[in-house]
PDB file of C-alpha atoms and ligand atoms in Angstrom:
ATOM      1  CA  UNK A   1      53.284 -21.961 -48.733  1.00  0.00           C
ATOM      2  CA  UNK A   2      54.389 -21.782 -44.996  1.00  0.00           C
ATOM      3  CA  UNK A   3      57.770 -22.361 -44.464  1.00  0.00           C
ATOM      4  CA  UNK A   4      59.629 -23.327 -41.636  1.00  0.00           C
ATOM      5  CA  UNK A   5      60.946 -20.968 -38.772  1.00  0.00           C
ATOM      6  CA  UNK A   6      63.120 -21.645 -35.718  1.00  0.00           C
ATOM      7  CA  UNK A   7      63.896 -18.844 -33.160  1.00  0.00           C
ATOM      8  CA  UNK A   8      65.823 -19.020 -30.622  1.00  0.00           C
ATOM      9  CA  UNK A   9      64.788 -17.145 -27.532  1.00  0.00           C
ATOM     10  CA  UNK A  10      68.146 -16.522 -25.292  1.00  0.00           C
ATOM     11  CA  UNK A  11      65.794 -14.681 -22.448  1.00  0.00           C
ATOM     12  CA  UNK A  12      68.723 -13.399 -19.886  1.00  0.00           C
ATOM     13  CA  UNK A  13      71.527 -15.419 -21.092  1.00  0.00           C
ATOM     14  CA  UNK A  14      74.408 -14.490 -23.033  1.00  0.00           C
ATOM     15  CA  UNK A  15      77.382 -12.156 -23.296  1.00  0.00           C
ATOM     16  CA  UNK A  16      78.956 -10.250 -25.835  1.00  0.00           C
ATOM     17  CA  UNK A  17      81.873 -12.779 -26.359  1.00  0.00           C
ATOM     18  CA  UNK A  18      78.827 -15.857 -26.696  1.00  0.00           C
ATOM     19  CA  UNK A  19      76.721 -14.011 -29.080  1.00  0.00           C
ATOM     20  CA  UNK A  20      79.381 -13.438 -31.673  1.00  0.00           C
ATOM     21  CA  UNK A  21      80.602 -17.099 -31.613  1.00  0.00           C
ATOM     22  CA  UNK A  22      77.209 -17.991 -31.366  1.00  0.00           C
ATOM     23  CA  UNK A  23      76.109 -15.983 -34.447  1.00  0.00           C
ATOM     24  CA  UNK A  24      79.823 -16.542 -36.391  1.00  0.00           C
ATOM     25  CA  UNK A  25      79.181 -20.822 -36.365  1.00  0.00           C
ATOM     26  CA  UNK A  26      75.216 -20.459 -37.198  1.00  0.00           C
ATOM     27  CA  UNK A  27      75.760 -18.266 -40.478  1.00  0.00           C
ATOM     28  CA  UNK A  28      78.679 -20.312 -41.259  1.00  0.00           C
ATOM     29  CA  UNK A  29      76.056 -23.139 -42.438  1.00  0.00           C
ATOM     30  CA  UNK A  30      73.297 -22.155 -44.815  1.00  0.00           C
ATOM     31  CA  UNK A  31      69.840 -22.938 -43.838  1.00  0.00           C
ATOM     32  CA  UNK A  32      68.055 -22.389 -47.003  1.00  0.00           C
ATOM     33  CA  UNK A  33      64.583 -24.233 -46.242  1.00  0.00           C
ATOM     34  CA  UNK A  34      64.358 -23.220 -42.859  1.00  0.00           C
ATOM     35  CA  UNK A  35      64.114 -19.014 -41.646  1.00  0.00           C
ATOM     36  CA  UNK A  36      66.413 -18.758 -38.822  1.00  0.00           C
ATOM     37  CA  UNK A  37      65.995 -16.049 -35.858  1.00  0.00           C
ATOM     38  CA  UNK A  38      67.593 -15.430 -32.891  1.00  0.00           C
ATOM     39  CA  UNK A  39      66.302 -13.333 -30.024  1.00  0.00           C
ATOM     40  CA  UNK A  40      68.956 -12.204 -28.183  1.00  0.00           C
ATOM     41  CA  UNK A  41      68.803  -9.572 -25.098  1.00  0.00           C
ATOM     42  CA  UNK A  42      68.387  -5.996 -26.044  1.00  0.00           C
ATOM     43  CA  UNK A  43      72.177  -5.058 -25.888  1.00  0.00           C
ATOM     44  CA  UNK A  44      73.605  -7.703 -27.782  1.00  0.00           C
ATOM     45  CA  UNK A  45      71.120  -6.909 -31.155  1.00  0.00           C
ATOM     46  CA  UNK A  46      73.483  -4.989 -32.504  1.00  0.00           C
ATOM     47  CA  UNK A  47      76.448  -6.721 -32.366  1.00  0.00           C
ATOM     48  CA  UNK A  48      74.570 -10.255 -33.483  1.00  0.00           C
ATOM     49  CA  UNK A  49      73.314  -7.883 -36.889  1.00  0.00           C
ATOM     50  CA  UNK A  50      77.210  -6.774 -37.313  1.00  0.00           C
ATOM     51  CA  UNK A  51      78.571 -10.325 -37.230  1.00  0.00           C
ATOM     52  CA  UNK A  52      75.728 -11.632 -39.093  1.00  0.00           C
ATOM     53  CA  UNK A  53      76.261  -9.383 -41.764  1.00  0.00           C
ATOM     54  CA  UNK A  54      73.782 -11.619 -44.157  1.00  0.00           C
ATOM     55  CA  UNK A  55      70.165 -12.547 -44.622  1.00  0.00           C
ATOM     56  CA  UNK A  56      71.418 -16.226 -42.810  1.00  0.00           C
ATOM     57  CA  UNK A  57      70.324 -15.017 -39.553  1.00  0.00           C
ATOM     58  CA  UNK A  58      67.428 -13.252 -38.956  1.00  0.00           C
ATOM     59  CA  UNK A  59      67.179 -10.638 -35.273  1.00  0.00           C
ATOM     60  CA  UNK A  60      64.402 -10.394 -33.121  1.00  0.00           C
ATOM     61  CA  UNK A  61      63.699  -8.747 -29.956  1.00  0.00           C
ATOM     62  CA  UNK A  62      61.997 -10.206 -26.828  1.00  0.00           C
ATOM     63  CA  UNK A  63      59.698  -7.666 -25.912  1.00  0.00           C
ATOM     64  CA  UNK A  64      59.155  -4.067 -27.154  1.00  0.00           C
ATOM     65  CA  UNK A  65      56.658  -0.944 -25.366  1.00  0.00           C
ATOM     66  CA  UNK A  66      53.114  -0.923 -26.223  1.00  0.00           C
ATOM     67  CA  UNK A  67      53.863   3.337 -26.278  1.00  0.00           C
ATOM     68  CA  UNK A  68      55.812   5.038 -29.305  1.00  0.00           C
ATOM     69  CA  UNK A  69      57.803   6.908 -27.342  1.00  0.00           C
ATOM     70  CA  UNK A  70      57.656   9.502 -23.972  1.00  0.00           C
ATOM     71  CA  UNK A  71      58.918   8.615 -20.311  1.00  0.00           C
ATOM     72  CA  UNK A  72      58.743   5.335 -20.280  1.00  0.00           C
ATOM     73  CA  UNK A  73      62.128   4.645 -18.235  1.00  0.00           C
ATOM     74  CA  UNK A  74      63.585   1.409 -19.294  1.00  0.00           C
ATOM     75  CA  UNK A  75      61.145   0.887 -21.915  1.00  0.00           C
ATOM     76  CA  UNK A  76      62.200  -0.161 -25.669  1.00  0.00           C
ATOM     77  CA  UNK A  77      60.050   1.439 -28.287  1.00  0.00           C
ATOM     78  CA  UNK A  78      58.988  -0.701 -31.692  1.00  0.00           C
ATOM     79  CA  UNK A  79      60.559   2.390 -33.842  1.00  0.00           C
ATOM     80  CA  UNK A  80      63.937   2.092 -31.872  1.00  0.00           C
ATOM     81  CA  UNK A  81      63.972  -1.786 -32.714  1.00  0.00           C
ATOM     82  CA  UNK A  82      62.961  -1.072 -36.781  1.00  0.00           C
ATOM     83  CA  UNK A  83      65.237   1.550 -36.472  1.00  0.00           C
ATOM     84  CA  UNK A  84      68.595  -0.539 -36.438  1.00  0.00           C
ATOM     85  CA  UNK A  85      67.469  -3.361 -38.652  1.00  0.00           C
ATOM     86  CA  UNK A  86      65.092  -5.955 -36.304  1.00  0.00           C
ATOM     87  CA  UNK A  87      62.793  -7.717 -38.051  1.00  0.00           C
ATOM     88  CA  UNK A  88      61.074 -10.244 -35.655  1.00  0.00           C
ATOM     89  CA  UNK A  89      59.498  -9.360 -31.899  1.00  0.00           C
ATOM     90  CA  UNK A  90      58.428 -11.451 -29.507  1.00  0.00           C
ATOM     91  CA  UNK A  91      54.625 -10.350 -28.039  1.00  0.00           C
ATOM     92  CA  UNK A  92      52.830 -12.284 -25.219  1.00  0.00           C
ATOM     93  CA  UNK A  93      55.274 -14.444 -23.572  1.00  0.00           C
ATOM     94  CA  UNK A  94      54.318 -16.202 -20.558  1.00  0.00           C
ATOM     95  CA  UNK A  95      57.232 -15.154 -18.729  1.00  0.00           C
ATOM     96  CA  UNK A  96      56.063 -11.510 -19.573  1.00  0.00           C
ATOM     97  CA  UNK A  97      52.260 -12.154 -18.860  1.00  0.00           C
ATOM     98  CA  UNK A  98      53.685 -13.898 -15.051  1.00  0.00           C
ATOM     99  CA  UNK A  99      56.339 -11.946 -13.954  1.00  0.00           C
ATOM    100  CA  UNK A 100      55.226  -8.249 -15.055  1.00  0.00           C
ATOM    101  CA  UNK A 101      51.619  -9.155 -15.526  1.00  0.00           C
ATOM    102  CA  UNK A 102      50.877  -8.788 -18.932  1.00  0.00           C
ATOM    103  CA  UNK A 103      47.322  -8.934 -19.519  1.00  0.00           C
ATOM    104  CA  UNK A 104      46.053  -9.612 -23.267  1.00  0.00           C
ATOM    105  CA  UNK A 105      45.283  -5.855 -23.496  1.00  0.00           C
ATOM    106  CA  UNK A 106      48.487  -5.129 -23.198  1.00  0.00           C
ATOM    107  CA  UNK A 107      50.141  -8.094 -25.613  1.00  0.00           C
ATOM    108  CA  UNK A 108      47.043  -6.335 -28.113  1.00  0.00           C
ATOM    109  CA  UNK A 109      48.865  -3.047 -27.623  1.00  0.00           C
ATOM    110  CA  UNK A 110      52.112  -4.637 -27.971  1.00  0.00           C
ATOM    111  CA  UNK A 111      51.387  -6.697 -31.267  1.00  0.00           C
ATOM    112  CA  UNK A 112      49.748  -3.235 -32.895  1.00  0.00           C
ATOM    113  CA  UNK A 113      53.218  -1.023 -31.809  1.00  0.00           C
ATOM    114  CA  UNK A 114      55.312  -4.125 -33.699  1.00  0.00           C
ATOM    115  CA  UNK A 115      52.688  -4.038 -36.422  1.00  0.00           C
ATOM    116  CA  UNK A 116      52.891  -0.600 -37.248  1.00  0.00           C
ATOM    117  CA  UNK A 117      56.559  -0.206 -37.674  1.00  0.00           C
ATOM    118  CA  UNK A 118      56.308  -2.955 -39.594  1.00  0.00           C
ATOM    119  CA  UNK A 119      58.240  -5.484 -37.304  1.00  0.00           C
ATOM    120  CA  UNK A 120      56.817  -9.082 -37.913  1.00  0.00           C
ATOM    121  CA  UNK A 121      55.034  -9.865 -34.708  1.00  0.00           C
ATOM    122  CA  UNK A 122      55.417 -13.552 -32.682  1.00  0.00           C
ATOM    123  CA  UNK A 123      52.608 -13.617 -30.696  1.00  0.00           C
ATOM    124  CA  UNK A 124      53.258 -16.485 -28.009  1.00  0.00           C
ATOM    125  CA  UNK A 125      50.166 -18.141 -26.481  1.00  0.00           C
ATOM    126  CA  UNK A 126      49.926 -21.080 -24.107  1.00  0.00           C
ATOM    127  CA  UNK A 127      47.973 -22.248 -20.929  1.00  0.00           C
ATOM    128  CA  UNK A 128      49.149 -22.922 -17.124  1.00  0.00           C
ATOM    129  CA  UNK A 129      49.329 -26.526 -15.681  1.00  0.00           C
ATOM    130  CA  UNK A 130      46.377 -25.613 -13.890  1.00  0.00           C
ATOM    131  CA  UNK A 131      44.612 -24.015 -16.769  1.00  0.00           C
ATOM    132  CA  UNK A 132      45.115 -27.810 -19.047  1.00  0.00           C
ATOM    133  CA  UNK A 133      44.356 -29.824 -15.794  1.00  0.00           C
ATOM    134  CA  UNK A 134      41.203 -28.042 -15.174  1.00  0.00           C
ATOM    135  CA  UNK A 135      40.138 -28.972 -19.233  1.00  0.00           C
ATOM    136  CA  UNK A 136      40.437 -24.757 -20.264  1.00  0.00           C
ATOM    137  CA  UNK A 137      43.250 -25.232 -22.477  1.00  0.00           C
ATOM    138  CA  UNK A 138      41.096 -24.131 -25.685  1.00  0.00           C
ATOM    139  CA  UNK A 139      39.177 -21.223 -23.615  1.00  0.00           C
ATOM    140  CA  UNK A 140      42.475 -19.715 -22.799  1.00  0.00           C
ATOM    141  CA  UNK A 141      43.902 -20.077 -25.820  1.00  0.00           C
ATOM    142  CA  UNK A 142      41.146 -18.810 -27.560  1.00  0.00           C
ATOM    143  CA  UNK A 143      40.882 -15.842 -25.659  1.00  0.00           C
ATOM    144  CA  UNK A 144      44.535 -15.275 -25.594  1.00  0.00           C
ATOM    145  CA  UNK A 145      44.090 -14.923 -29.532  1.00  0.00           C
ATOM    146  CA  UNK A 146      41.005 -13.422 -29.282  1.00  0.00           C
ATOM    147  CA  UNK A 147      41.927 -10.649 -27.813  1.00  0.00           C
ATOM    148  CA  UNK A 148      44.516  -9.943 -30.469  1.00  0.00           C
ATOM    149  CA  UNK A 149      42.437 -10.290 -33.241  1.00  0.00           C
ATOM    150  CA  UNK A 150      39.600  -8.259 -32.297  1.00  0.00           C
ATOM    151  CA  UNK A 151      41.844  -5.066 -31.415  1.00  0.00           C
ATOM    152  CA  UNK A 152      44.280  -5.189 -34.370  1.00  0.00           C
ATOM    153  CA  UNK A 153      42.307  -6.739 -37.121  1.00  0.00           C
ATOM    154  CA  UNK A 154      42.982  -9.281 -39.461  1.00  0.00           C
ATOM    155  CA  UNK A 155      45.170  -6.817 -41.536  1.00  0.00           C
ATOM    156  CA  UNK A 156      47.739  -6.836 -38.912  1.00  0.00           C
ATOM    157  CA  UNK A 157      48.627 -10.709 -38.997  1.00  0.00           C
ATOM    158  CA  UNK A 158      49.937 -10.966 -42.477  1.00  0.00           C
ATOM    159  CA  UNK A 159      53.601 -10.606 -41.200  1.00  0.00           C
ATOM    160  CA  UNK A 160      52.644 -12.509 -37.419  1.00  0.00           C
ATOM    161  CA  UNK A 161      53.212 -15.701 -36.443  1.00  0.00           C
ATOM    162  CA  UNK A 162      52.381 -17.517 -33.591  1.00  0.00           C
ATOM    163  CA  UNK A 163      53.826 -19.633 -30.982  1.00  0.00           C
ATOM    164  CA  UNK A 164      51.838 -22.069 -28.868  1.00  0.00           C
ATOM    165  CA  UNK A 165      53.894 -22.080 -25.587  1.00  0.00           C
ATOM    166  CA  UNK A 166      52.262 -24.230 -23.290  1.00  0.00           C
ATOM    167  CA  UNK A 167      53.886 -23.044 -19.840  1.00  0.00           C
ATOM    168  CA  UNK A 168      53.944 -26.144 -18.218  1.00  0.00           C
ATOM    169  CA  UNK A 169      56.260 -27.165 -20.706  1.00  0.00           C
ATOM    170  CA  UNK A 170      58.797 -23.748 -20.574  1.00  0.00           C
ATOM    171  CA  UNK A 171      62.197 -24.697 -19.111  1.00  0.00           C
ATOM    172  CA  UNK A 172      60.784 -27.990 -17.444  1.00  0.00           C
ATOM    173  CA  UNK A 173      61.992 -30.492 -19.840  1.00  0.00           C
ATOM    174  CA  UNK A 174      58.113 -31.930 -20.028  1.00  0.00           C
ATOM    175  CA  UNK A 175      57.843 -31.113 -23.894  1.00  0.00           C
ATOM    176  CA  UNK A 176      54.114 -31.669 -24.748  1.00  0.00           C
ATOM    177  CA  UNK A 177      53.625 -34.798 -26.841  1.00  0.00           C
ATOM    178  CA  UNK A 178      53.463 -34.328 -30.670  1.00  0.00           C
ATOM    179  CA  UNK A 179      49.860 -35.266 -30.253  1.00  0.00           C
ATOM    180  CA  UNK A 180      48.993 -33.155 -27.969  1.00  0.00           C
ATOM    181  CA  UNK A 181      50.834 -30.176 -29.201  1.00  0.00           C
ATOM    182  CA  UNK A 182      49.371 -30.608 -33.244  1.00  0.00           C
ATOM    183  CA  UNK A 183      45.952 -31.201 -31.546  1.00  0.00           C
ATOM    184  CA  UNK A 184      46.558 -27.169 -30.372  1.00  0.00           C
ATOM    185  CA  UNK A 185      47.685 -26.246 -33.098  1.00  0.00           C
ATOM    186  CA  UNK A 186      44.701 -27.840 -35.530  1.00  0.00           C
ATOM    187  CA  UNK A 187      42.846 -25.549 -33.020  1.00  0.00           C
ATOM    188  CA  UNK A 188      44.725 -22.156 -33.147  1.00  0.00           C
ATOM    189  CA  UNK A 189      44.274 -23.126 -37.168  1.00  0.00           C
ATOM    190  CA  UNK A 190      40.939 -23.331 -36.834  1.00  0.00           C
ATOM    191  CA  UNK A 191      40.699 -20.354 -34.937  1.00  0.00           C
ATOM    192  CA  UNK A 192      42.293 -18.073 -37.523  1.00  0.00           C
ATOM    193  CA  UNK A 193      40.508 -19.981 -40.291  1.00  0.00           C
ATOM    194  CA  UNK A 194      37.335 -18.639 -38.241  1.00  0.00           C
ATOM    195  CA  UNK A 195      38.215 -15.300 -39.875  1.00  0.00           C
ATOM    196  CA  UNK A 196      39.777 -15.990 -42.892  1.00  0.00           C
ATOM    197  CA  UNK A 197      40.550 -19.185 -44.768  1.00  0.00           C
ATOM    198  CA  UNK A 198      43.648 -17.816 -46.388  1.00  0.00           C
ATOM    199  CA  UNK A 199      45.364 -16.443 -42.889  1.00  0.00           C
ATOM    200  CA  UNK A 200      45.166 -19.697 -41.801  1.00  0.00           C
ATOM    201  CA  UNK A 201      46.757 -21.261 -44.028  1.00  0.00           C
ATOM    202  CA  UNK A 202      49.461 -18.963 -44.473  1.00  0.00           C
ATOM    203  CA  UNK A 203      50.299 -18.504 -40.517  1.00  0.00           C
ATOM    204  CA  UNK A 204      53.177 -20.177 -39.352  1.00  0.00           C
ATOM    205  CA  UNK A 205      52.701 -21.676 -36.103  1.00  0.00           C
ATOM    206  CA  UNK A 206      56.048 -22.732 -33.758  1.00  0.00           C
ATOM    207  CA  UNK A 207      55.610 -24.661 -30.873  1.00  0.00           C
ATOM    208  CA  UNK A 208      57.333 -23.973 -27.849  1.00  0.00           C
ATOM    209  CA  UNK A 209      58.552 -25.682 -24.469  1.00  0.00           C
ATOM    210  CA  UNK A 210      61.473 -27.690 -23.982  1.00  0.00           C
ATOM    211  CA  UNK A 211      62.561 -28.632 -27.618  1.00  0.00           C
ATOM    212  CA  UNK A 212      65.540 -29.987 -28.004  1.00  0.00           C
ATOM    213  CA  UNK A 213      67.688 -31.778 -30.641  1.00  0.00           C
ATOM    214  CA  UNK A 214      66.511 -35.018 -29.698  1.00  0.00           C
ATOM    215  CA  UNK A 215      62.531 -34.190 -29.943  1.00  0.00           C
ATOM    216  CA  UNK A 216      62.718 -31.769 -32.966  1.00  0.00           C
ATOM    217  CA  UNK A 217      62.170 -33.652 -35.925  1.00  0.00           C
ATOM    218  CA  UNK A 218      59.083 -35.697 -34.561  1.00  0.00           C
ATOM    219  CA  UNK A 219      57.586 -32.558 -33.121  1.00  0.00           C
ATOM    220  CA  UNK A 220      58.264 -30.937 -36.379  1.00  0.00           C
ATOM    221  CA  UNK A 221      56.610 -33.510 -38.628  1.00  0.00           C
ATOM    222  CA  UNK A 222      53.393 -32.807 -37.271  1.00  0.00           C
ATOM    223  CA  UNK A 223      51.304 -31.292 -39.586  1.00  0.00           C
ATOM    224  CA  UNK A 224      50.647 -27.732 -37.893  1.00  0.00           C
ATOM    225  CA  UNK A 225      53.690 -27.387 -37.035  1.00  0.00           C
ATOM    226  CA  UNK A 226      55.608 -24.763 -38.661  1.00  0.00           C
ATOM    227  CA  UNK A 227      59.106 -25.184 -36.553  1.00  0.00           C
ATOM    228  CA  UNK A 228      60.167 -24.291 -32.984  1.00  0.00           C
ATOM    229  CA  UNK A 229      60.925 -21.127 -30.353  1.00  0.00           C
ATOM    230  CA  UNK A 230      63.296 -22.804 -28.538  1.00  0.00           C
ATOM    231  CA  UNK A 231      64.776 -21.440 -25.586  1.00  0.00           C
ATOM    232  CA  UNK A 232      66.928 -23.297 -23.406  1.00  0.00           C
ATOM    233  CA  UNK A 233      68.291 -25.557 -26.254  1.00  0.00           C
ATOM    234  CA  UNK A 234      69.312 -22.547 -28.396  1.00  0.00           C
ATOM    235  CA  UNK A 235      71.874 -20.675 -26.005  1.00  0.00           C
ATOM    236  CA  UNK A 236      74.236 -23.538 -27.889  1.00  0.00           C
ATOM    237  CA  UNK A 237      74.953 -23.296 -31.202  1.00  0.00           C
ATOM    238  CA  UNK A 238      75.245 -26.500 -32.186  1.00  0.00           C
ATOM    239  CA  UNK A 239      72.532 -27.534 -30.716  1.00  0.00           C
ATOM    240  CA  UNK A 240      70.261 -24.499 -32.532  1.00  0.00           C
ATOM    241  CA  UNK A 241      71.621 -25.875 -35.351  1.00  0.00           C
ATOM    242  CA  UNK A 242      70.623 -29.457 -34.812  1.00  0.00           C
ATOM    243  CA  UNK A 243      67.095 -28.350 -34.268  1.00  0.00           C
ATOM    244  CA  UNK A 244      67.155 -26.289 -37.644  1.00  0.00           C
ATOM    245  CA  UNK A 245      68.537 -29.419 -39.644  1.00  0.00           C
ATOM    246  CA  UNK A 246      65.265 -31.538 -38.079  1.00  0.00           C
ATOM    247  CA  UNK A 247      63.331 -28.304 -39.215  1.00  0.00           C
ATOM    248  CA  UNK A 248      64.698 -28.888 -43.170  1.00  0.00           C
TER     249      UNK A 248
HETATM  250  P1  LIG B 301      62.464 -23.658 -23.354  1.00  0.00           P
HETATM  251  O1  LIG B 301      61.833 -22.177 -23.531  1.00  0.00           O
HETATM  252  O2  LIG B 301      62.822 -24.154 -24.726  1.00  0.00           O
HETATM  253  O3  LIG B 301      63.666 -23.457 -22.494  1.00  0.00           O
HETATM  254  O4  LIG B 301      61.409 -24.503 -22.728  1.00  0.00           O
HETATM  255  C1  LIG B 301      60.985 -21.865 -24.584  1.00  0.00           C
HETATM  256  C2  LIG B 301      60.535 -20.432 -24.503  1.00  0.00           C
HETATM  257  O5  LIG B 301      60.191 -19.978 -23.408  1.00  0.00           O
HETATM  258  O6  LIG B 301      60.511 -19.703 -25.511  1.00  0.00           O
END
């Protein structure tokens, strides 16, 4: 069955010096129930995969190209990331769709480049304050995910996974209630159950948005909930680690 996953997403935080300590004190205790991943920034991949050294700590990479390669200045192509040992990319975030206006065309394009390098896709999905307030939470998140699995095919989510990210709850300490967040996630379930019974029950599904070691485990327990992408909360290793134990 599914088992638990916990990423943690350092977005633009970190330095060489952090992300060997970092990586150094979260191999040092075995996690063997619970897949651990960290998502540093590009330059510090490769020196998290020299210190990890072990299967203990799993890399992914926060974004990648939707192109395979050409002049794309600044760009990061999926080939270059399978190419020195990633395994896990993050697709879709929200800070991606806002601040360099990702559209779900693109996070399609995106997820199908990961997919066919054979990087394991995260495909993040959430609504907007204004998006839950005005009662479209399921429309967006429907579409968000529709998108995706009409242009890449069922095929290509047998490595995914998916994060509900609410972006309300990114950064702003407002974690979305257990309730709330399993209600989301019965949803997305249903949604890939829509398709196929057995990719629905396979998919994990992380939820997102101010988890921290002191709201872990009850988030966690919820049924649908398949573990966390945590990003403030990780940049600290003991606290990454906290939220991994709650995950076990
Ligand atoms: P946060 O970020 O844990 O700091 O809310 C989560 C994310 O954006 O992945």
């Amino acid at each position: 069955m599914r088992g638990m996953l916990v990423a943690g997403n350092w977005k633009m935080h970190g330095s060489m010096h952090s992300t060997r300590e970092w990586v150094a004190m979260v191999k040092a205790i075995s996690s063997p129930t619970c897949t651990r991943v960290m998502f540093p920034p590009f330059p510090y991949l490769s020196t998290a995969m020299q210190v990890a050294t072990s299967d203990e700590v799993a890399m992914g990479a926060q974004d990648l190209s939707q192109h395979a390669e050409g002049a794309y200045t600044g760009e990061v192509a999926a080939s270059m990331l399978q190419d020195i040992g990633v395994e896990y990319v993050l697709v879709g975030h929200s800070e991606r769709r806002q601040y360099h206006a990702e559209s779900d065309a693109v996070v399609a394009a995106k997820f199908l480049a990961a997919v066919s390098v054979g990087l394991r896709p995260v495909l993040c999905l959430g609504e907007t304050l204004e998006e839950r307030e005005a009662g479209r939470t399921e429309e967006v998140i429907r579409r968000q995910l529709g998108t995706v699995l009409d242009r890449c095919g069922l095929s290509a989510f047998s490595e995914a996974v998916i994060a509900y990210e609410p972006v309300w709850a990114i950064g702003t300490g407002h974690t979305a209630h257990p309730d709330q967040a399993q209600q989301i996630h019965a949803f997305i379930r249903s949604q890939l159950a829509g398709r196929d019974a057995k990719l629905a029950r396979m998919t994990r599904l992380l939820y997102g948005g101010s988890v921290k070691p002191d709201n872990a485990a009850e988030l966690f327990s919820e049924a649908d909930i398949d573990g966390g992408l945590v990003g403030g909360a990780s940049l600290q290793a003991v606290d990454f680690l906290a939220i991994c134990a709650a995950a076990s």
